[in-house]
XYZ file of C-alpha atoms in Angstrom:
550
model
C 36.527 20.333 6.186
C 33.473 22.054 4.624
C 33.829 25.796 4.376
C 31.280 27.819 6.322
C 30.539 30.646 3.919
C 27.676 33.084 4.527
C 24.719 32.742 2.195
C 24.639 36.021 0.317
C 24.990 37.465 -3.159
C 28.713 37.938 -2.652
C 29.178 34.173 -2.580
C 28.449 34.113 -6.286
C 31.880 35.687 -6.937
C 33.677 32.630 -5.564
C 35.377 30.029 -7.721
C 34.831 26.306 -7.209
C 37.090 24.008 -9.231
C 37.950 26.955 -11.434
C 34.370 27.933 -12.267
C 32.461 30.954 -10.913
C 29.920 29.685 -8.388
C 27.120 31.689 -10.021
C 27.655 29.726 -13.264
C 28.319 26.197 -11.977
C 24.613 25.364 -12.091
C 24.715 25.480 -15.911
C 26.259 22.008 -16.238
C 23.730 20.395 -13.888
C 20.743 22.185 -15.367
C 22.050 21.216 -18.794
C 22.235 17.593 -17.621
C 18.566 17.781 -16.571
C 17.551 19.229 -19.942
C 19.631 16.600 -21.768
C 17.998 13.832 -19.717
C 14.527 15.122 -20.623
C 15.385 15.353 -24.326
C 16.938 11.883 -24.303
C 13.793 10.453 -22.706
C 11.591 12.173 -25.312
C 13.765 10.823 -28.135
C 14.008 7.269 -26.773
C 10.384 6.833 -25.672
C 8.194 9.222 -27.712
C 5.171 6.920 -27.637
C 5.285 6.758 -23.833
C 5.283 10.558 -23.568
C 2.555 10.901 -26.209
C 0.470 8.359 -24.298
C 0.935 10.305 -21.078
C 0.076 13.544 -22.854
C -3.174 12.082 -24.178
C -4.157 11.016 -20.672
C -3.278 14.457 -19.239
C -5.449 16.087 -21.884
C -8.419 13.709 -21.744
C -8.631 12.911 -18.030
C -9.330 15.472 -15.330
C -7.694 13.096 -12.853
C -4.240 13.483 -14.390
C -4.234 17.046 -15.683
C -1.491 17.850 -13.176
C 0.884 15.827 -15.376
C 1.352 18.915 -17.539
C 3.139 20.713 -14.691
C 5.379 17.858 -13.466
C 8.443 18.659 -15.591
C 8.057 22.467 -15.473
C 7.705 22.369 -11.671
C 10.756 20.114 -11.332
C 12.787 22.465 -13.558
C 11.610 25.467 -11.529
C 12.549 23.810 -8.237
C 16.013 22.981 -9.558
C 16.467 26.578 -10.780
C 15.085 28.075 -7.573
C 17.794 26.581 -5.329
C 20.633 26.650 -7.854
C 22.899 28.699 -5.574
C 22.517 26.070 -2.831
C 23.751 23.059 -4.777
C 25.995 24.756 -7.349
C 29.132 24.207 -5.263
C 28.578 20.475 -4.773
C 30.992 18.060 -6.498
C 29.901 17.499 -10.097
C 31.302 14.532 -11.981
C 30.290 11.752 -14.340
C 29.366 8.777 -12.157
C 29.722 5.667 -14.310
C 27.915 3.151 -12.037
C 24.700 5.030 -12.916
C 24.993 3.710 -16.466
C 23.459 0.491 -15.080
C 20.434 2.504 -13.919
C 20.068 4.042 -17.392
C 20.240 0.597 -19.020
C 17.792 -0.655 -16.372
C 15.279 1.969 -17.496
C 15.590 0.569 -21.009
C 15.055 -2.970 -19.749
C 11.999 -1.871 -17.749
C 10.595 -0.172 -20.841
C 11.189 -3.352 -22.854
C 9.317 -5.414 -20.248
C 6.438 -2.941 -20.381
C 6.380 -2.948 -24.169
C 6.453 -6.744 -24.451
C 3.924 -7.218 -21.665
C 1.646 -4.482 -22.954
C 1.886 -2.551 -19.668
C 1.800 1.121 -20.641
C 2.429 2.277 -17.080
C 5.757 0.387 -16.996
C 6.819 2.051 -20.253
C 5.895 5.445 -18.845
C 7.625 4.853 -15.512
C 10.762 3.822 -17.419
C 10.592 6.961 -19.565
C 10.336 9.191 -16.495
C 12.900 7.231 -14.452
C 15.431 7.828 -17.215
C 15.549 11.529 -16.249
C 16.965 11.152 -12.689
C 19.086 8.193 -13.838
C 20.740 10.249 -16.571
C 21.257 13.198 -14.207
C 22.926 10.806 -11.753
C 25.212 9.572 -14.535
C 26.167 13.047 -15.706
C 26.343 14.950 -12.393
C 27.061 12.414 -9.670
C 25.484 11.315 -6.351
C 26.126 14.534 -4.405
C 24.100 16.629 -6.834
C 21.302 14.058 -7.115
C 20.980 13.869 -3.326
C 20.563 17.649 -3.229
C 18.002 17.507 -6.066
C 16.209 14.404 -4.818
C 12.851 16.107 -4.367
C 12.625 17.847 -7.777
C 13.847 14.690 -9.512
C 11.265 12.601 -7.649
C 8.515 15.107 -8.485
C 8.822 14.264 -12.197
C 7.146 10.912 -11.448
C 3.855 12.790 -11.070
C 3.919 12.888 -14.870
C 3.031 9.172 -14.904
C -0.777 8.732 -14.944
C -1.017 5.741 -12.612
C -3.705 5.068 -10.061
C -6.677 3.732 -12.028
C -6.201 0.344 -10.376
C -7.332 2.023 -7.137
C -10.702 3.018 -8.620
C -12.689 -0.164 -7.798
C -11.114 -0.347 -4.326
C -11.989 3.264 -3.546
C -15.488 2.798 -4.977
C -16.065 -0.097 -2.569
C -14.777 1.937 0.392
C -16.932 4.906 -0.610
C -20.018 2.688 -0.800
C -19.157 1.102 2.582
C -18.670 4.492 4.251
C -21.821 6.014 2.719
C -24.069 3.106 3.637
C -22.634 2.967 7.170
C -23.153 6.722 7.694
C -26.717 6.516 6.371
C -27.546 3.710 8.787
C -25.949 5.608 11.668
C -28.271 8.540 10.938
C -31.352 6.318 10.799
C -31.881 6.097 7.030
C -32.825 2.553 5.934
C -30.601 1.274 3.112
C -30.690 -1.794 0.889
C -27.370 -2.433 -0.838
C -26.410 -4.540 -3.882
C -22.708 -4.163 -4.574
C -22.103 -0.557 -5.644
C -25.844 0.156 -5.901
C -28.042 0.966 -2.935
C -31.578 2.189 -2.314
C -33.019 4.553 0.271
C -36.752 5.235 0.689
C -36.650 8.198 -1.715
C -34.597 6.724 -4.564
C -31.757 4.613 -5.919
C -28.085 5.586 -5.891
C -24.922 4.148 -7.413
C -21.256 4.699 -6.680
C -19.742 5.315 -10.117
C -16.126 5.908 -11.114
C -16.409 9.682 -10.657
C -17.504 9.058 -7.047
C -14.469 6.961 -6.146
C -12.536 10.050 -5.045
C -9.455 9.061 -7.049
C -9.185 12.414 -8.798
C -9.451 14.217 -5.442
C -6.757 11.980 -3.977
C -4.277 12.402 -6.843
C -4.827 16.152 -7.141
C -4.450 16.549 -3.381
C -1.282 14.446 -3.308
C 0.393 16.367 -6.143
C -0.421 19.734 -4.598
C 0.343 18.504 -1.090
C 3.800 17.237 -2.043
C 4.675 20.521 -3.717
C 3.324 22.514 -0.772
C 5.222 20.339 1.736
C 8.499 20.959 -0.084
C 7.994 24.712 -0.202
C 6.529 25.149 3.282
C 8.604 22.799 5.442
C 12.318 22.303 5.929
C 12.643 18.894 7.618
C 11.738 15.515 6.175
C 9.562 14.593 9.161
C 7.251 17.561 8.684
C 7.151 17.105 4.927
C 6.150 13.445 5.262
C 3.569 14.353 7.902
C 1.884 16.875 5.625
C 2.000 14.452 2.676
C 0.254 11.839 4.846
C -2.478 14.385 5.559
C -2.742 15.094 1.818
C -3.560 11.392 1.336
C -5.908 10.788 4.263
C -7.894 14.036 4.138
C -9.252 13.726 0.546
C -10.228 10.063 1.093
C -12.230 10.835 4.225
C -13.570 14.051 2.665
C -14.848 12.066 -0.317
C -16.770 9.746 2.014
C -18.315 12.764 3.733
C -19.114 14.316 0.322
C -20.859 11.130 -0.882
C -22.906 10.903 2.305
C -23.896 14.582 2.152
C -24.996 14.302 -1.490
C -27.174 11.269 -0.751
C -28.668 13.053 2.258
C -29.344 16.207 0.201
C -31.166 14.096 -2.373
C -33.025 12.145 0.297
C -34.140 15.165 2.326
C -35.209 17.089 -0.813
C -37.124 14.085 -2.172
C -34.574 13.766 -4.993
C -34.957 17.370 -6.152
C -31.355 18.512 -5.585
C -27.892 16.922 -5.837
C -29.081 14.389 -8.430
C -27.856 15.974 -11.692
C -24.991 18.228 -12.729
C -25.259 20.004 -9.369
C -24.098 16.700 -7.862
C -20.634 17.237 -9.422
C -20.641 20.987 -8.734
C -21.277 20.408 -5.025
C -18.509 17.816 -5.022
C -15.858 20.134 -6.487
C -16.895 23.048 -4.260
C -16.624 20.774 -1.234
C -13.217 19.531 -2.375
C -12.017 23.123 -2.876
C -13.070 24.026 0.648
C -11.340 20.932 2.063
C -8.106 21.675 0.218
C -8.231 25.293 1.383
C -8.542 24.115 4.979
C -5.687 21.641 4.486
C -3.332 24.346 3.229
C -4.489 26.721 5.952
C -3.595 24.067 8.517
C -0.204 23.635 6.811
C 0.438 27.369 7.077
C -0.324 27.269 10.815
C 1.725 24.120 11.454
C 5.112 25.483 12.510
C 8.186 23.329 12.760
C 10.819 24.245 15.387
C 13.405 26.794 14.299
C 16.881 25.313 13.672
C 19.704 26.066 16.117
C 21.596 29.271 15.422
C 23.905 28.929 12.447
C 22.736 25.457 11.452
C 20.386 26.642 8.720
C 22.975 28.996 7.312
C 25.542 26.220 7.173
C 23.063 23.874 5.516
C 22.193 26.481 2.924
C 25.801 27.506 2.297
C 26.525 27.426 -1.408
C 29.873 25.810 -0.749
C 28.663 23.300 1.855
C 30.228 19.933 1.282
C 32.957 21.341 -0.999
C 36.612 21.177 -0.127
C 37.742 24.672 0.777
C 40.899 24.072 -1.235
C 38.802 24.273 -4.373
C 37.282 27.657 -3.502
C 38.859 30.997 -4.396
C 37.983 34.587 -5.100
C 36.915 35.211 -8.693
C 39.132 38.274 -8.897
C 42.274 36.125 -8.821
C 41.346 34.450 -12.110
C 42.227 30.992 -10.792
C 41.129 28.736 -7.984
C 43.518 27.508 -5.312
C 43.782 24.233 -7.208
C 45.321 26.120 -10.098
C 42.492 25.430 -12.551
C 41.684 28.242 -14.956
C 38.521 30.125 -14.145
C 35.578 30.484 -16.448
C 34.898 26.886 -17.562
C 31.098 26.390 -17.617
C 30.539 23.962 -20.452
C 30.355 20.173 -20.166
C 33.567 18.322 -19.449
C 34.880 15.490 -21.565
C 33.746 12.830 -19.048
C 30.246 14.334 -19.112
C 30.189 14.246 -22.919
C 31.349 10.628 -22.883
C 28.719 9.755 -20.275
C 25.998 11.462 -22.331
C 27.022 9.467 -25.408
C 27.040 6.224 -23.406
C 23.582 7.013 -22.016
C 22.204 7.632 -25.493
C 23.601 4.368 -26.838
C 22.486 2.273 -23.851
C 18.905 3.564 -24.010
C 18.286 3.862 -27.753
C 19.241 0.238 -28.425
C 16.059 -1.100 -26.792
C 13.568 0.140 -29.380
C 14.869 -1.978 -32.302
C 15.081 -4.963 -29.939
C 11.411 -4.528 -29.020
C 10.382 -4.044 -32.653
C 12.134 -7.252 -33.668
C 10.447 -9.291 -30.930
C 6.985 -7.835 -31.597
C 7.307 -8.571 -35.327
C 7.590 -12.283 -34.561
C 3.828 -12.486 -33.912
C 1.832 -13.719 -36.909
C -1.914 -13.508 -36.107
C -3.878 -16.697 -36.642
C -7.516 -17.796 -36.737
C -8.679 -19.280 -33.450
C -12.439 -19.399 -34.004
C -12.740 -22.714 -35.897
C -10.926 -24.769 -33.226
C -12.874 -23.213 -30.357
C -16.230 -23.676 -32.086
C -15.401 -27.258 -32.997
C -14.554 -28.095 -29.373
C -18.219 -27.596 -28.379
C -19.872 -29.144 -31.433
C -20.685 -32.317 -29.471
C -23.261 -30.337 -27.492
C -26.580 -29.180 -29.050
C -26.987 -25.527 -29.948
C -28.848 -23.201 -27.571
C -30.239 -19.647 -27.756
C -27.895 -16.806 -26.799
C -27.977 -15.395 -23.283
C -28.930 -11.715 -22.699
C -25.404 -10.899 -21.571
C -22.179 -9.814 -23.250
C -18.789 -8.986 -21.693
C -17.278 -5.537 -22.273
C -14.214 -6.435 -24.378
C -13.344 -4.359 -27.432
C -10.745 -4.114 -30.229
C -10.092 -7.876 -30.396
C -8.692 -9.286 -33.637
C -11.272 -12.049 -33.494
C -14.398 -12.481 -31.385
C -16.052 -15.871 -30.895
C -19.492 -16.280 -29.376
C -21.335 -19.608 -29.358
C -24.031 -21.069 -27.134
C -24.628 -24.791 -26.502
C -26.812 -26.800 -24.193
C -25.071 -28.867 -21.523
C -27.147 -30.992 -19.133
C -30.292 -29.275 -20.362
C -29.177 -25.665 -19.730
C -27.431 -23.156 -22.025
C -23.710 -22.475 -21.638
C -22.339 -19.566 -23.670
C -18.713 -19.174 -24.703
C -17.229 -15.748 -25.373
C -13.616 -15.698 -26.554
C -11.600 -12.614 -27.563
C -8.319 -13.100 -29.406
C -5.589 -10.434 -29.316
C -2.252 -10.443 -31.144
C 0.388 -7.836 -32.027
C -0.929 -5.764 -29.168
C -0.037 -2.140 -28.613
C -1.200 0.742 -26.441
C -5.041 0.861 -26.172
C -5.324 -2.274 -28.351
C -4.518 -4.744 -25.588
C -6.345 -7.657 -24.031
C -5.714 -6.372 -20.504
C -6.685 -2.725 -20.490
C -8.866 -0.497 -18.312
C -11.520 -0.315 -21.050
C -11.882 -4.126 -21.084
C -13.804 -5.861 -18.310
C -16.330 -8.576 -17.636
C -18.841 -5.863 -16.732
C -18.389 -2.121 -16.381
C -18.040 -0.845 -12.843
C -21.277 1.151 -13.115
C -23.263 -1.461 -15.086
C -26.651 -1.458 -13.376
C -28.079 -4.269 -15.560
C -25.612 -6.976 -14.513
C -24.180 -6.010 -11.107
C -21.641 -8.392 -9.590
C -23.251 -9.983 -6.527
C -20.392 -12.282 -5.528
C -16.915 -13.242 -6.717
C -14.514 -16.094 -6.035
C -11.867 -18.221 -7.759
C -12.077 -21.805 -8.977
C -9.062 -24.153 -9.203
C -8.840 -26.188 -12.407
C -6.300 -28.848 -13.477
C -4.681 -26.348 -15.870
C -4.899 -23.130 -13.851
C -7.413 -20.908 -12.083
C -10.572 -19.136 -13.202
C -12.345 -16.154 -11.679
C -15.939 -16.961 -10.752
C -18.669 -14.317 -10.601
C -22.367 -14.415 -9.834
C -24.216 -11.717 -11.749
C -27.820 -10.736 -11.070
C -30.462 -8.375 -12.394
C -33.358 -6.598 -10.768
C -35.665 -8.929 -12.702
C -34.298 -11.950 -10.888
C -32.030 -13.348 -13.635
C -28.819 -14.827 -12.283
C -25.730 -15.984 -14.148
C -22.673 -17.908 -13.042
C -19.701 -16.643 -15.055
C -16.151 -17.978 -15.278
C -13.380 -15.969 -16.910
C -9.634 -16.387 -17.372
C -6.721 -15.463 -19.619
C -4.606 -17.745 -21.801
C -1.175 -16.612 -23.013
C 1.706 -18.771 -24.221
C 0.702 -21.916 -22.327
C -0.301 -20.095 -19.129
C -3.988 -20.068 -18.195
C -4.840 -17.966 -15.168
C -7.399 -15.526 -13.801
C -4.587 -13.166 -12.762
C -4.094 -10.183 -15.054
C -0.592 -9.739 -13.628
C 0.383 -13.306 -14.449
C -1.072 -12.930 -17.936
C 0.963 -9.763 -18.501
C 4.120 -11.527 -17.336
C 3.335 -14.481 -19.597
C 2.884 -12.114 -22.550
C 6.312 -10.557 -21.977
C 7.944 -13.973 -21.541
C 6.295 -15.387 -24.658
C 7.478 -12.444 -26.746
C 10.990 -12.590 -25.291
C 11.187 -16.264 -26.272
C 10.073 -15.484 -29.824
C 6.647 -17.150 -29.538
C 4.569 -14.039 -30.154
C 1.819 -12.510 -28.020
C -1.141 -14.714 -28.975
C -3.627 -14.017 -26.163
C -7.152 -15.121 -25.352
C -9.635 -14.028 -22.748
C -12.236 -16.741 -22.180
C -15.669 -16.145 -20.644
C -18.184 -18.934 -19.933
C -21.669 -18.082 -18.681
C -24.681 -20.155 -17.680
C -27.957 -19.364 -15.862
C -28.487 -20.253 -12.221
C -31.933 -21.831 -12.045
C -34.000 -23.286 -9.259
C -33.016 -23.712 -5.599
C -29.923 -21.663 -4.876
C -27.246 -24.070 -3.569
C -28.203 -26.978 -5.838
C -28.564 -24.633 -8.801
C -25.119 -23.099 -8.212
C -23.521 -26.549 -8.011
C -25.255 -27.614 -11.233
C -24.085 -24.411 -12.946
C -20.490 -25.043 -11.762
C -20.614 -28.568 -13.180
C -21.801 -27.292 -16.575
C -19.074 -24.657 -16.748
C -16.423 -27.176 -15.698
C -17.519 -29.534 -18.488
C -17.411 -26.720 -21.059
C -14.000 -25.525 -19.811
C -12.560 -29.043 -20.078
C -13.917 -29.342 -23.624
C -12.341 -26.110 -24.900
C -9.034 -26.366 -23.005
C -7.070 -28.198 -25.754
C -8.214 -25.641 -28.340
C -7.287 -22.765 -26.020
C -3.834 -24.265 -25.531
C -3.323 -24.678 -29.273
C -4.628 -21.193 -30.086
C -2.191 -19.461 -27.755
C 0.729 -21.578 -28.950
C 1.801 -23.006 -25.608
C 2.266 -26.330 -23.905
C 0.491 -26.602 -20.577
C 2.223 -28.609 -17.883
C -0.303 -30.805 -16.105
C 0.069 -29.747 -12.513
C -1.955 -29.911 -9.369
C -5.223 -28.066 -9.316
C -4.913 -24.368 -8.734
C -1.174 -24.220 -9.459
């Protein structure tokens, strides 16, 4: 039966398993510090990558406080969990090894976020191994808070930009302002506006969530109230960002584009966000949860709650009732053995990854791709270029098919590493805020060897392009970035290297719309069929002839 000891300073004089209660937190806090140091040693590039993002991006600056806040939260309630059973829990060694496997998958697939998640997940996994489930359950929130160190969320940017544009245009129409919209660009009678990355509201959302989670933990006692406040911390900044975007457009419109169009645009946005967050926390301070029944809170906060009373004794006796000598505060032999096992099981993955990555020997892919289109006459280049950078080789050729130009852009990547990858946020068909070639429509096209993403791009001058793009890695050709990442990891794991291509085909849409689009599709399909054998050879794979779209 759990002992019901009062929560006061005198409880610190008790012994639990032969150790003064006031000093039992040392082993667990030491396990947390060891887990952090092990993660730094095993995955230094992941932590350096996160640090660069924290420093360079205002969206993820909160990453600097993730570990210090977690350590502070563990320290703050040390008297509450110090009496819980502490032991090496060997099943958690599988979780530690799993973190290494996840990091390996991220490294081979070129997914930095997976590497970073693995590096952070190692911390609670190692604490679980060294201290046991009872302690980790008590420290679940601080150990989960460390995941705010991972700078993930950029994938939400285009989605939130679309929602912001939808909400702004809808609100403008509701208030009687005529709007003409083209994708993320729209015009009102007084001027033209665009929803750019800074307007997506992602930085507001992430900052609000990090602060809201911390506030919920400190302000509320029950899980239901904590989750409720965290839900508000997600919904409120999203809706507030829509209101902010609408207000800025209206300020510009009503002032004939004299205010809220330059740096004051961002200043108004941050002031508005500060006011919204202040109101959110004020609401949290007024939102009272019911008081617990008499004695329940004291029992829950008892430093010896959950500990067998047979293991508790007065410190003045020098021994606990179990007969163990008092005063032991250092790590036990099982903990030392578990720490050594954790280090071995996690450090082994780096040489494995290095060996697999070294199997890639870059090759020249340009000659085969150029030769595949030599049967068609040359044509002048189109006034368009995709936004791909840091490729080992770039191929750009233009040929005339059925009387119209078709341009091939191919970017070859090999021996990829962080920020030098084919699939990366800095690489795209067009930038999100590219006003010259806005995306007017998008779809997918099934081909005998895979799928391609189809886009219709247009300019204010009336030029229209039909563009197909897809990835080719290790015999897999697909428009899916996720499938390409998985194919990269699989190809490396099988010793075939990470030879990767991104293919872009573009042709003008001329004449009557429906007939012109069909003619453009036929030209791109003919060009794609012509280059497919060279693409297959260049990426070193064998493509299984399957049904269209498979």
